[in-house]
Amino acid sequence: MRPMAARLSRLGLGTRRLYCNPGSHPLRCFSSDHVPGQKEPIAESTAVPSPVNASDDGGRTDANNPLSKSSNHHDLASFLQYAKRTGLGQETTVFVGTHYEYTIASLLTAYGFSLNRVGGQHDFGIDLLGTWSVPTAERPLRVIAQCKAIQSTRPHLIRELEGAFVGAPVGWRGSEVFGVLVASKTATKGTRDALARSRWPLVFIGCSREGKVEQLLWNHRAEQEGLQGLGVAKRHSPEGGEQLVLMHKGKHLPLIKKEGLPLASSNVEQDEAAESTDRKDDSA
């Protein structure tokens, strides 16, 4: 077996490429635009920071009742109505952050997540709370998530996510609890390294503010806690373009609509044709 430092695999995807570089710490890494060797100018620390408190609740409920929803809005549609009714500017950080959180909670349903927007002034930075159903785990994995709509993806965000475990509500503590960081920008090399080093089971999702998932990463601890055997690949979307999908035992897992129906056709012939096209692209 080649040394781990030399295990750099590259999967060709037409004119774009997907890279996976485990380095000295195994890290599952799937991206539409990551380029190896990217420099990270900011020095890193392995210390876990003091929990971060939110200074703006955007209409959220009290943190003492973390599973309750805001009385002002409960999804993206109701939030937009609330923003219009109250004159909340679309350029404000409250609007951008809340819009992104609701977008992510809805979008990740397609990947097996069931998330609610939660939190308040003492939420330890937790924006979404829920579960993640994957075929590699016997029961749904509990998830605490932070969403970063504006910030650059620097290593300190991983340390903030680690700090959020301290403030997780009852029912989201102990083993098989995953920390998920969702950001509108893909992870830098320093962020990926910090993710790989963490002793917590962590997942990074790069998703644009428009709702396109561009990167999925998780560390070795996350594999140990329930993601062993799960993978990610790119495939052609029936609507055109490309999309990241989860894989298990060499098969694409269908993206799921919110009401529980596959987004893509479940027709076997269409799925096999898509996989055949992916393999051709991979060899390009």
CSV table of C-alpha atoms in Angstrom, one decimal:
chain,number,residue,atom,x,y,z
A,1,MET,CA,0.0,0.0,0.0
A,2,ARG,CA,1.3,3.5,-0.8
A,3,PRO,CA,2.0,5.8,2.1
A,4,MET,CA,-1.1,7.8,3.1
A,5,ALA,CA,0.6,11.1,2.2
A,6,ALA,CA,0.9,9.9,-1.4
A,7,ARG,CA,-2.7,8.7,-1.7
A,8,LEU,CA,-4.1,11.4,-3.9
A,9,SER,CA,-6.8,10.3,-6.1
A,10,ARG,CA,-8.4,12.3,-8.9
A,11,LEU,CA,-11.6,11.6,-10.6
A,12,GLY,CA,-12.1,13.3,-14.0
A,13,LEU,CA,-15.5,14.8,-14.5
A,14,GLY,CA,-15.6,16.2,-18.1
A,15,THR,CA,-13.8,19.5,-17.9
A,16,ARG,CA,-14.1,19.5,-14.1
A,17,ARG,CA,-12.3,17.3,-11.5
A,18,LEU,CA,-13.0,15.8,-8.2
A,19,TYR,CA,-10.2,15.4,-5.7
A,20,CYS,CA,-9.7,13.4,-2.6
A,21,ASN,CA,-6.6,13.9,-0.5
A,22,PRO,CA,-6.7,12.0,2.9
A,23,GLY,CA,-3.3,13.2,4.0
A,24,SER,CA,-2.2,12.0,7.4
A,25,HIS,CA,-5.8,12.0,8.6
A,26,PRO,CA,-8.4,10.2,6.5
A,27,LEU,CA,-10.8,12.7,5.1
A,28,ARG,CA,-13.7,12.0,2.8
A,29,CYS,CA,-13.6,14.9,0.4
A,30,PHE,CA,-15.8,15.5,-2.6
A,31,SER,CA,-15.9,18.8,-4.4
A,32,SER,CA,-16.8,20.4,-7.7
A,33,ASP,CA,-14.0,22.9,-7.7
A,34,HIS,CA,-11.3,22.0,-5.1
A,35,VAL,CA,-7.7,22.2,-6.4
A,36,PRO,CA,-5.0,20.4,-4.4
A,37,GLY,CA,-2.1,22.4,-3.0
A,38,GLN,CA,-4.3,25.4,-2.1
A,39,LYS,CA,-2.5,27.6,0.4
A,40,GLU,CA,-4.1,28.7,3.7
A,41,PRO,CA,-2.6,32.0,4.9
A,42,ILE,CA,-4.0,31.9,8.4
A,43,ALA,CA,-2.3,30.0,11.2
A,44,GLU,CA,-4.3,27.3,12.8
A,45,SER,CA,-4.8,26.2,16.4
A,46,THR,CA,-6.2,22.9,17.6
A,47,ALA,CA,-7.8,24.5,20.7
A,48,VAL,CA,-11.6,24.3,21.0
A,49,PRO,CA,-12.9,27.9,21.4
A,50,SER,CA,-15.4,29.2,23.9
A,51,PRO,CA,-18.9,28.7,22.6
A,52,VAL,CA,-20.1,31.5,20.3
A,53,ASN,CA,-23.4,33.2,21.1
A,54,ALA,CA,-25.7,34.6,18.4
A,55,SER,CA,-26.2,38.4,18.7
A,56,ASP,CA,-29.3,38.5,16.4
A,57,ASP,CA,-32.1,36.0,16.6
A,58,GLY,CA,-33.9,36.9,13.4
A,59,GLY,CA,-37.3,36.0,15.0
A,60,ARG,CA,-36.2,32.7,16.6
A,61,THR,CA,-37.6,31.2,19.8
A,62,ASP,CA,-36.1,30.9,23.2
A,63,ALA,CA,-33.1,28.6,23.4
A,64,ASN,CA,-34.7,26.9,26.4
A,65,ASN,CA,-37.2,25.3,24.0
A,66,PRO,CA,-34.8,24.3,21.2
A,67,LEU,CA,-37.2,22.3,19.2
A,68,SER,CA,-39.9,24.9,19.0
A,69,LYS,CA,-40.3,27.1,15.9
A,70,SER,CA,-40.5,30.8,15.6
A,71,SER,CA,-44.0,32.3,16.1
A,72,ASN,CA,-43.2,34.7,13.3
A,73,HIS,CA,-42.1,32.2,10.6
A,74,HIS,CA,-41.4,28.5,10.3
A,75,ASP,CA,-40.1,28.0,6.7
A,76,LEU,CA,-38.7,30.1,3.8
A,77,ALA,CA,-42.1,31.1,2.5
A,78,SER,CA,-43.4,32.4,5.8
A,79,PHE,CA,-40.1,34.1,6.5
A,80,LEU,CA,-40.3,36.0,3.2
A,81,GLN,CA,-43.8,37.1,4.2
A,82,TYR,CA,-42.5,38.2,7.6
A,83,ALA,CA,-39.6,40.1,6.0
A,84,LYS,CA,-42.0,41.9,3.7
A,85,ARG,CA,-44.5,42.7,6.4
A,86,THR,CA,-41.8,44.1,8.8
A,87,GLY,CA,-39.7,45.8,6.2
A,88,LEU,CA,-36.6,43.7,6.9
A,89,GLY,CA,-34.1,44.6,4.3
A,90,GLN,CA,-32.8,41.9,2.0
A,91,GLU,CA,-29.2,43.1,2.5
A,92,THR,CA,-29.2,42.8,6.3
A,93,THR,CA,-27.3,40.1,7.9
A,94,VAL,CA,-30.5,38.9,9.6
A,95,PHE,CA,-32.3,38.4,6.3
A,96,VAL,CA,-29.3,36.8,4.5
A,97,GLY,CA,-28.6,34.4,7.4
A,98,THR,CA,-32.2,33.4,8.1
A,99,HIS,CA,-32.9,33.0,4.4
A,100,TYR,CA,-29.8,30.7,4.0
A,101,GLU,CA,-30.7,28.6,7.1
A,102,TYR,CA,-34.2,27.9,5.8
A,103,THR,CA,-32.8,27.2,2.3
A,104,ILE,CA,-30.4,24.7,3.7
A,105,ALA,CA,-32.9,23.0,6.0
A,106,SER,CA,-35.2,22.4,3.0
A,107,LEU,CA,-32.4,21.5,0.5
A,108,LEU,CA,-30.7,18.9,2.6
A,109,THR,CA,-33.9,17.0,2.9
A,110,ALA,CA,-33.0,15.5,-0.5
A,111,TYR,CA,-29.9,14.0,1.1
A,112,GLY,CA,-31.7,12.4,4.0
A,113,PHE,CA,-31.6,15.2,6.6
A,114,SER,CA,-34.5,16.3,8.7
A,115,LEU,CA,-33.7,19.7,10.2
A,116,ASN,CA,-35.4,22.4,12.1
A,117,ARG,CA,-34.2,26.0,12.5
A,118,VAL,CA,-33.6,26.6,16.1
A,119,GLY,CA,-31.7,28.7,18.6
A,120,GLY,CA,-31.5,32.1,20.1
A,121,GLN,CA,-29.1,34.3,22.1
A,122,HIS,CA,-27.7,31.3,24.0
A,123,ASP,CA,-27.7,28.7,21.2
A,124,PHE,CA,-23.9,28.1,21.1
A,125,GLY,CA,-24.0,28.9,17.4
A,126,ILE,CA,-26.4,26.1,16.6
A,127,ASP,CA,-28.7,27.1,13.7
A,128,LEU,CA,-30.3,23.8,12.7
A,129,LEU,CA,-31.1,20.7,14.7
A,130,GLY,CA,-32.4,17.3,13.6
A,131,THR,CA,-31.3,13.9,12.2
A,132,TRP,CA,-29.7,12.4,9.2
A,133,SER,CA,-30.9,9.0,7.8
A,134,VAL,CA,-28.2,7.1,5.9
A,135,PRO,CA,-28.1,3.4,4.9
A,136,THR,CA,-24.8,2.9,6.7
A,137,ALA,CA,-26.4,3.6,10.2
A,138,GLU,CA,-28.9,1.5,12.0
A,139,ARG,CA,-30.9,4.5,13.1
A,140,PRO,CA,-31.0,8.2,12.2
A,141,LEU,CA,-27.9,10.1,13.2
A,142,ARG,CA,-28.5,13.2,15.4
A,143,VAL,CA,-27.2,16.4,13.9
A,144,ILE,CA,-26.3,19.9,15.1
A,145,ALA,CA,-25.6,22.3,12.3
A,146,GLN,CA,-24.2,25.8,11.8
A,147,CYS,CA,-24.8,27.8,8.7
A,148,LYS,CA,-22.4,30.4,7.3
A,149,ALA,CA,-24.0,32.4,4.5
A,150,ILE,CA,-21.4,35.2,4.3
A,151,GLN,CA,-18.2,34.2,6.2
A,152,SER,CA,-15.1,32.9,4.5
A,153,THR,CA,-14.5,29.2,5.3
A,154,ARG,CA,-11.5,29.5,7.6
A,155,PRO,CA,-10.3,26.9,10.2
A,156,HIS,CA,-11.8,28.9,13.1
A,157,LEU,CA,-15.2,27.8,11.9
A,158,ILE,CA,-14.3,24.2,12.6
A,159,ARG,CA,-13.3,25.2,16.1
A,160,GLU,CA,-16.6,27.1,16.6
A,161,LEU,CA,-18.5,24.0,15.5
A,162,GLU,CA,-16.5,21.9,18.0
A,163,GLY,CA,-17.6,24.3,20.7
A,164,ALA,CA,-21.2,23.9,19.7
A,165,PHE,CA,-21.2,20.3,21.0
A,166,VAL,CA,-20.9,21.8,24.5
A,167,GLY,CA,-24.1,23.7,24.2
A,168,ALA,CA,-26.1,20.9,22.4
A,169,PRO,CA,-29.6,20.5,23.9
A,170,VAL,CA,-30.7,17.3,25.7
A,171,GLY,CA,-31.1,14.5,23.2
A,172,TRP,CA,-28.2,15.8,21.1
A,173,ARG,CA,-25.4,14.8,23.4
A,174,GLY,CA,-23.2,11.7,23.6
A,175,SER,CA,-22.2,9.4,20.8
A,176,GLU,CA,-23.6,9.4,17.3
A,177,VAL,CA,-24.1,13.2,17.3
A,178,PHE,CA,-22.7,14.8,14.2
A,179,GLY,CA,-21.6,18.4,13.8
A,180,VAL,CA,-22.4,19.8,10.3
A,181,LEU,CA,-20.9,23.0,9.0
A,182,VAL,CA,-22.7,24.5,5.9
A,183,ALA,CA,-21.1,27.4,4.2
A,184,SER,CA,-21.8,29.3,1.0
A,185,LYS,CA,-18.1,28.9,0.0
A,186,THR,CA,-16.1,25.7,-0.4
A,187,ALA,CA,-13.6,24.7,2.2
A,188,THR,CA,-10.0,26.0,2.1
A,189,LYS,CA,-7.1,23.6,2.6
A,190,GLY,CA,-6.7,24.9,6.2
A,191,THR,CA,-10.4,24.2,6.9
A,192,ARG,CA,-10.1,20.7,5.4
A,193,ASP,CA,-7.0,20.0,7.6
A,194,ALA,CA,-8.8,21.2,10.7
A,195,LEU,CA,-11.8,19.0,9.9
A,196,ALA,CA,-9.5,16.0,9.5
A,197,ARG,CA,-7.8,16.6,12.8
A,198,SER,CA,-10.9,17.0,14.8
A,199,ARG,CA,-11.8,14.4,17.4
A,200,TRP,CA,-15.5,15.1,16.8
A,201,PRO,CA,-17.6,13.5,14.0
A,202,LEU,CA,-17.8,16.5,11.6
A,203,VAL,CA,-19.3,17.1,8.1
A,204,PHE,CA,-18.7,20.1,5.9
A,205,ILE,CA,-21.2,21.0,3.1
A,206,GLY,CA,-20.4,23.7,0.6
A,207,CYS,CA,-23.7,25.0,-0.7
A,208,SER,CA,-24.2,28.3,-2.6
A,209,ARG,CA,-26.8,30.8,-1.4
A,210,GLU,CA,-28.8,29.8,-4.5
A,211,GLY,CA,-29.0,26.3,-3.2
A,212,LYS,CA,-26.5,24.3,-5.2
A,213,VAL,CA,-24.4,21.7,-3.2
A,214,GLU,CA,-20.9,21.9,-4.4
A,215,GLN,CA,-18.9,20.1,-1.8
A,216,LEU,CA,-19.3,17.3,0.8
A,217,LEU,CA,-16.6,16.4,3.3
A,218,TRP,CA,-16.4,14.4,6.4
A,219,ASN,CA,-13.6,13.2,8.7
A,220,HIS,CA,-12.5,9.8,9.9
A,221,ARG,CA,-14.4,10.1,13.2
A,222,ALA,CA,-17.6,10.6,11.2
A,223,GLU,CA,-17.0,7.4,9.3
A,224,GLN,CA,-16.4,5.5,12.6
A,225,GLU,CA,-19.7,6.9,14.0
A,226,GLY,CA,-21.9,5.8,11.1
A,227,LEU,CA,-20.7,6.9,7.7
A,228,GLN,CA,-18.4,4.0,6.9
A,229,GLY,CA,-19.2,2.8,3.4
A,230,LEU,CA,-20.9,6.0,2.3
A,231,GLY,CA,-19.5,7.9,-0.6
A,232,VAL,CA,-20.3,10.8,-2.8
A,233,ALA,CA,-20.2,11.2,-6.6
A,234,LYS,CA,-21.3,13.6,-9.3
A,235,ARG,CA,-23.9,12.6,-11.8
A,236,HIS,CA,-25.9,14.3,-14.5
A,237,SER,CA,-29.2,15.8,-13.3
A,238,PRO,CA,-32.4,14.9,-15.2
A,239,GLU,CA,-33.0,18.7,-15.3
A,240,GLY,CA,-29.6,19.3,-16.8
A,241,GLY,CA,-26.2,20.1,-15.3
A,242,GLU,CA,-24.5,18.1,-12.6
A,243,GLN,CA,-25.3,17.3,-9.0
A,244,LEU,CA,-23.6,15.7,-6.0
A,245,VAL,CA,-25.3,12.5,-4.8
A,246,LEU,CA,-24.6,10.0,-2.0
A,247,MET,CA,-23.5,6.5,-2.9
A,248,HIS,CA,-23.7,3.2,-1.1
A,249,LYS,CA,-22.4,-0.1,-2.3
A,250,GLY,CA,-21.6,1.4,-5.7
A,251,LYS,CA,-25.1,2.7,-6.3
A,252,HIS,CA,-26.4,6.3,-6.3
A,253,LEU,CA,-28.9,7.0,-3.6
A,254,PRO,CA,-31.8,8.9,-5.1
A,255,LEU,CA,-32.3,12.5,-4.0
A,256,ILE,CA,-35.6,12.7,-2.1
A,257,LYS,CA,-38.2,15.4,-2.3
A,258,LYS,CA,-39.6,16.9,0.9
A,259,GLU,CA,-42.8,14.9,0.6
A,260,GLY,CA,-40.7,11.7,0.3
A,261,LEU,CA,-40.6,11.1,-3.5
A,262,PRO,CA,-37.4,10.8,-5.5
A,263,LEU,CA,-36.4,14.0,-7.3
A,264,ALA,CA,-34.7,12.0,-10.1
A,265,SER,CA,-36.5,9.3,-11.9
A,266,SER,CA,-36.3,5.9,-10.2
A,267,ASN,CA,-36.5,4.2,-13.6
A,268,VAL,CA,-33.7,1.5,-13.6
A,269,GLU,CA,-32.8,2.0,-17.2
A,270,GLN,CA,-32.4,5.8,-16.7
A,271,ASP,CA,-30.3,5.3,-13.6
A,272,GLU,CA,-28.0,2.8,-15.4
A,273,ALA,CA,-27.7,5.1,-18.3
A,274,ALA,CA,-26.7,8.0,-16.0
A,275,GLU,CA,-24.1,5.8,-14.3
A,276,SER,CA,-22.7,4.7,-17.6
A,277,THR,CA,-22.4,8.4,-18.6
A,278,ASP,CA,-20.6,9.1,-15.3
A,279,ARG,CA,-18.1,6.3,-15.9
A,280,LYS,CA,-17.4,7.7,-19.4
A,281,ASP,CA,-16.8,11.2,-17.9
A,282,ASP,CA,-14.6,9.7,-15.1
A,283,SER,CA,-12.3,8.1,-17.7
A,284,ALA,CA,-12.0,11.3,-19.8
